[in-house]
Short mmCIF file of C-alpha atoms in Angstrom, two decimals:
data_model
loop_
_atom_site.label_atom_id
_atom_site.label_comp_id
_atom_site.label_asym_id
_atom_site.label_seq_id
_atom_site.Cartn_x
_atom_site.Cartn_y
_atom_site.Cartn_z
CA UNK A 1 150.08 112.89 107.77
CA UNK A 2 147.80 111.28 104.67
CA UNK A 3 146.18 108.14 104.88
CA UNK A 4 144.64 106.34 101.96
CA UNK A 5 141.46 103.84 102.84
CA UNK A 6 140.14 101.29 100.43
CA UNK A 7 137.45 98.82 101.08
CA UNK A 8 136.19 96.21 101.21
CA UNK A 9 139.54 94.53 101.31
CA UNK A 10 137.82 91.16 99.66
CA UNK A 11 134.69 90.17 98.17
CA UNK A 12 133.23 87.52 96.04
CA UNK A 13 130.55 88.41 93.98
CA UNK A 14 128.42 86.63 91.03
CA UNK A 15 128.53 87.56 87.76
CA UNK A 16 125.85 90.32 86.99
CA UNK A 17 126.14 91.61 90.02
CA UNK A 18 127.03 95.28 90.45
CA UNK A 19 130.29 96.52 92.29
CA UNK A 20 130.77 99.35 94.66
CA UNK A 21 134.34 99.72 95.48
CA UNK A 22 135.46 103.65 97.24
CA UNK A 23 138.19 104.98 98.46
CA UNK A 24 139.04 107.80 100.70
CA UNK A 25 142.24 109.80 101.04
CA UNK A 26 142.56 112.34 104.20
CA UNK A 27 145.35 114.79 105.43
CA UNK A 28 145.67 116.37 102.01
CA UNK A 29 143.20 118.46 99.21
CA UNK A 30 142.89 118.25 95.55
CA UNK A 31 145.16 115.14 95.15
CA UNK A 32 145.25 113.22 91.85
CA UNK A 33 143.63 109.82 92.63
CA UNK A 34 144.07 106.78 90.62
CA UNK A 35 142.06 102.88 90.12
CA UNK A 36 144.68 100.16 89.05
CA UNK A 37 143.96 96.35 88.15
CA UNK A 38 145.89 94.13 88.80
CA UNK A 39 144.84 89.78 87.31
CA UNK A 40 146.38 86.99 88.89
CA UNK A 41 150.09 86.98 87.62
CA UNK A 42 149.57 89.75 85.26
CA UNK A 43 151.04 93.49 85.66
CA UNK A 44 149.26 96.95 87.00
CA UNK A 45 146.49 98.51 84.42
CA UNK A 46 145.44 101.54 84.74
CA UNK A 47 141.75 102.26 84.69
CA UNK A 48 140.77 105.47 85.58
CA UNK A 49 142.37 108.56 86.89
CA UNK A 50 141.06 112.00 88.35
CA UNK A 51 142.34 115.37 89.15
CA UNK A 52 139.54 116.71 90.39
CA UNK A 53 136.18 116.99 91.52
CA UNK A 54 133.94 115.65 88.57
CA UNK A 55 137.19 115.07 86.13
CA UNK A 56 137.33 111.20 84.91
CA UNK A 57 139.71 110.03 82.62
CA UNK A 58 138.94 106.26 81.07
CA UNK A 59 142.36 104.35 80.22
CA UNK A 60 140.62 101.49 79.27
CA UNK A 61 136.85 100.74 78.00
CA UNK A 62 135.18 98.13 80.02
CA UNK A 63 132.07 97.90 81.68
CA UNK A 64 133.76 99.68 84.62
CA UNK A 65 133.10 103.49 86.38
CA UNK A 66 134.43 105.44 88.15
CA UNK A 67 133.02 108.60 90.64
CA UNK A 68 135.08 111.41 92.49
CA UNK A 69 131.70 112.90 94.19
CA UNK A 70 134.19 114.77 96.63
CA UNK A 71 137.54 115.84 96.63
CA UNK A 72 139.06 112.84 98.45
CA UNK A 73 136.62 110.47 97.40
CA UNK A 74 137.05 108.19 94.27
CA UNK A 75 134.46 105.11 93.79
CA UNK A 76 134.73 102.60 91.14
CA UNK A 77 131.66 100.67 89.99
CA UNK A 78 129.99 98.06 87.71
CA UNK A 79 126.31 97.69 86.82
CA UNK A 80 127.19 94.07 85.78
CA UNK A 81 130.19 91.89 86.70
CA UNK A 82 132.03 89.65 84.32
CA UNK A 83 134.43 86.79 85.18
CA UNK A 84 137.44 88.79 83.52
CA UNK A 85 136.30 91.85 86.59
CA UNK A 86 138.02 89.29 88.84
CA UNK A 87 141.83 91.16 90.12
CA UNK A 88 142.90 92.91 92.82
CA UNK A 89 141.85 96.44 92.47
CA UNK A 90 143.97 99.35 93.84
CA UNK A 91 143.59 103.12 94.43
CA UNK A 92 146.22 105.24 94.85
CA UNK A 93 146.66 109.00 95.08
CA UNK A 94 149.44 111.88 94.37
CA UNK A 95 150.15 115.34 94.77
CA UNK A 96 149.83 117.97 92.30
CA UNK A 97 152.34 119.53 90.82
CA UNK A 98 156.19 118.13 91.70
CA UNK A 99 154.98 115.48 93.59
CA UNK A 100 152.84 114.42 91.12
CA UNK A 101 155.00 111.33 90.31
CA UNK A 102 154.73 109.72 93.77
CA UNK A 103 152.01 107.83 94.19
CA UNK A 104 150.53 105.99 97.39
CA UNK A 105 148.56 103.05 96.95
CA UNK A 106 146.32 101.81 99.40
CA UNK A 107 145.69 98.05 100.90
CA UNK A 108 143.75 97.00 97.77
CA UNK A 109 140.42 95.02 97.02
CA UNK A 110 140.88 91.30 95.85
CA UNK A 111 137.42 90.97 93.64
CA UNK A 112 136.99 87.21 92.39
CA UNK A 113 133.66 87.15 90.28
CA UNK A 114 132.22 83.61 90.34
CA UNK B 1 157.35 109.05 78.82
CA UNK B 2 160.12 107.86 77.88
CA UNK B 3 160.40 104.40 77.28
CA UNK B 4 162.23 101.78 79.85
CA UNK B 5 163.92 98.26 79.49
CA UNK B 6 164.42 96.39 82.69
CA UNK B 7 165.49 92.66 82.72
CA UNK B 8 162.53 90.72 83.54
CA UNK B 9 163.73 88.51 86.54
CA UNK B 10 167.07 88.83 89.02
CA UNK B 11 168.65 87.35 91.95
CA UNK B 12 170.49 88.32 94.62
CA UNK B 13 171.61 86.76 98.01
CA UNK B 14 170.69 88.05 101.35
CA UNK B 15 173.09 90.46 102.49
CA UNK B 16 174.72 91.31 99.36
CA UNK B 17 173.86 94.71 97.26
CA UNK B 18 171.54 94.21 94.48
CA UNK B 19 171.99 95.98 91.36
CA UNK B 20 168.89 96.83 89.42
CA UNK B 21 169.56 98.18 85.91
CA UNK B 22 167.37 100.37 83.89
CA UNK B 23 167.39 101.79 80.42
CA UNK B 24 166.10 104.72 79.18
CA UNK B 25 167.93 105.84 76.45
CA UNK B 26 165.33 108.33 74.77
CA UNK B 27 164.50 109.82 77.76
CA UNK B 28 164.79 113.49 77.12
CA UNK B 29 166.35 116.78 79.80
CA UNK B 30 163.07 117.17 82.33
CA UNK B 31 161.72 113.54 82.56
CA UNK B 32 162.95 112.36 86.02
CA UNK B 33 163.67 108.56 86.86
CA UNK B 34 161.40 107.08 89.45
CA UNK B 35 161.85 103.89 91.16
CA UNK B 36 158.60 101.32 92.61
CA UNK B 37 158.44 98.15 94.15
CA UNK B 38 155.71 95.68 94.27
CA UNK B 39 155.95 93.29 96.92
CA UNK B 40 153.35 90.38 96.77
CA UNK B 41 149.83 90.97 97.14
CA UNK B 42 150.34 94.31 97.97
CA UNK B 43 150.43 98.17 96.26
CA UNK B 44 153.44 99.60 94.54
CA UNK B 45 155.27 101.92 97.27
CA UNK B 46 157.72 104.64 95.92
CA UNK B 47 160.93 103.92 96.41
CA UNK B 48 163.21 107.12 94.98
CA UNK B 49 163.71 109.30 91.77
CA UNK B 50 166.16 111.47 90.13
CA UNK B 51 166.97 113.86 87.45
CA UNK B 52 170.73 113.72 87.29
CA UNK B 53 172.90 113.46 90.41
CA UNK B 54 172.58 110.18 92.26
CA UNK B 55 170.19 110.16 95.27
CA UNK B 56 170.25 108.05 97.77
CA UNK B 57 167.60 107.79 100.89
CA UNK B 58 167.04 105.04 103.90
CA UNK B 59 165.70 102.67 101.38
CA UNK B 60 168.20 102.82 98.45
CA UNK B 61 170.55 104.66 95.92
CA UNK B 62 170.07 105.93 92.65
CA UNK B 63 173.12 106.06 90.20
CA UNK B 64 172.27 108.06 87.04
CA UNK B 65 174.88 108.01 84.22
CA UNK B 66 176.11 111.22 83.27
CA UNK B 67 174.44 110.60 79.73
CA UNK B 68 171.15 110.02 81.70
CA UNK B 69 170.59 107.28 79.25
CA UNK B 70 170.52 104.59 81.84
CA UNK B 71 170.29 103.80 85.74
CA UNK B 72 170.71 101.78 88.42
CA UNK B 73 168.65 101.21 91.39
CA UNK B 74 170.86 99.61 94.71
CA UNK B 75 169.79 98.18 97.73
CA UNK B 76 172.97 98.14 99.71
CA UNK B 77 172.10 94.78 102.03
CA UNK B 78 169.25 92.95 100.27
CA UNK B 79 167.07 90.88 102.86
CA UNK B 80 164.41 88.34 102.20
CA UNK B 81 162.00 91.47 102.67
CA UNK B 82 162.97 92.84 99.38
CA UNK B 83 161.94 89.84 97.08
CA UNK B 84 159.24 91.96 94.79
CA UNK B 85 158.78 93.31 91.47
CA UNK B 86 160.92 96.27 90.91
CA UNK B 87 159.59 99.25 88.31
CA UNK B 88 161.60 101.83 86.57
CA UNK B 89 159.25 105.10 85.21
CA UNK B 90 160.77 107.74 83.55
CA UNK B 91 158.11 111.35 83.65
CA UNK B 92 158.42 114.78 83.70
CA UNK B 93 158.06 116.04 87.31
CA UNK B 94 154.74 117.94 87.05
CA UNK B 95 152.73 115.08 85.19
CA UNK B 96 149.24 114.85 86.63
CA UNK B 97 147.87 112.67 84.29
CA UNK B 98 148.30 108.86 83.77
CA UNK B 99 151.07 106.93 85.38
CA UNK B 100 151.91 103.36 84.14
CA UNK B 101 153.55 100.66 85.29
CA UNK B 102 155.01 98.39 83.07
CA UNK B 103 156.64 94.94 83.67
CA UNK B 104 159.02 95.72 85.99
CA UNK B 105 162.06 93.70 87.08
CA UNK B 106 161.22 90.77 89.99
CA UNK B 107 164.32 90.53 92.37
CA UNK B 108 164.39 87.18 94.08
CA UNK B 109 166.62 87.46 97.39
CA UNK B 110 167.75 84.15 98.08
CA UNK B 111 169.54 82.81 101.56
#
């Protein structure tokens, strides 16, 4: 069966400080994997999603990155932190093809910048 | 994607079905309907999708009008477990690129 992992599951971090958030996905290859924010109260944003190796597409600019170094690997980072980086961050990853529509998310990681 | 219109907030009491409509009246002859739910301070978790025939699975049923121009997502017996944010996407089935959430409907299952 496929597990998605995501961690840290929380962390509080100053702003200016850089960010470091991965995820791993096992028990499948060459999924489409996906970063979603999520502010306090506020709906699921898209940020950045992957079909493969190397392949990063940017829904929104921000001073967030993202990395797929391996095929079930996708890392999101910041060189710098800002106050508005504060949400609850959460990957998620699909088949190709017909499945392509049904995502699983993982636990997420609540990021409150201070 | 098509677009989708979802009323922003429902209730239901415990026990009783809930009825979750969605409209998506451009949506055009290979998009599929997919249903999510968002329960608090968690990820979305697929629920069920269709193309035209109703579906049903051990979490819900799908009813798809024979126009395909809106649907309706039931949850036969709600329980307190099923208070979340309820989303309605409309895609084609082999979509790999971006999938987007938008406000959703939140179901409040009251006692």
């Amino acid at each position: 069966s496929q597990t998605i992992h995501q961690w840290p599951a929380t962390l509080v971090q100053p702003v200016g400080s850089p960010l470091s958030l991965e995820c791993t996905v096992e028990g499948t290859s060459n999924p489409n994997l996906y970063w979603y924010r999520q502010a306090a109260g506020r709906g699921l944003q898209l940020l950045f999603y992957s079909v493969g190796i190397g392949q990063i597409s940017s829904e929104v600019p921000q001073n967030l990155s993202a990395s797929r170094p391996q095929d079930r690997q996708f890392i999101l980072s910041s060189k710098k932190l800002l106050l508005s980086d504060s949400g609850f961050y959460l990957c998620a990853w699909s088949r190709q093809g017909a499945g392509a529509n049904v995502l699983t998310f993982g636990a997420g990681s609540r990021l409150t910048v201070l | 994607d098509a677009k989708t219109t979802q009323p922003p907030s429902m209730d239901c009491a415990e026990g009783r079905a809930a009825n979750l409509p969605c409209n998506h009246s451009t949506i055009s002859g290979n998009e599929y309907v997919y249903w999510y739910r968002q329960i608090h301070s968690q990820g979305p978790q697929y629920i069920i999708h269709g193309l035209k025939n109703n579906e049903t699975n051990e979490m819900a049923s799908l009813i798809i009008t024979e126009d395909r121009k809106s649907s309706t997502l039931i949850l036969p017996h709600a329980t307190l477990r099923d208070t979340a944010v309820y989303y309605c996407i409309v895609r084609v089935q082999h979509n790999n690129n971006d999938m987007r959430f938008g406000a959703g409907t939140r179901l409040t299952v009251k006692p």
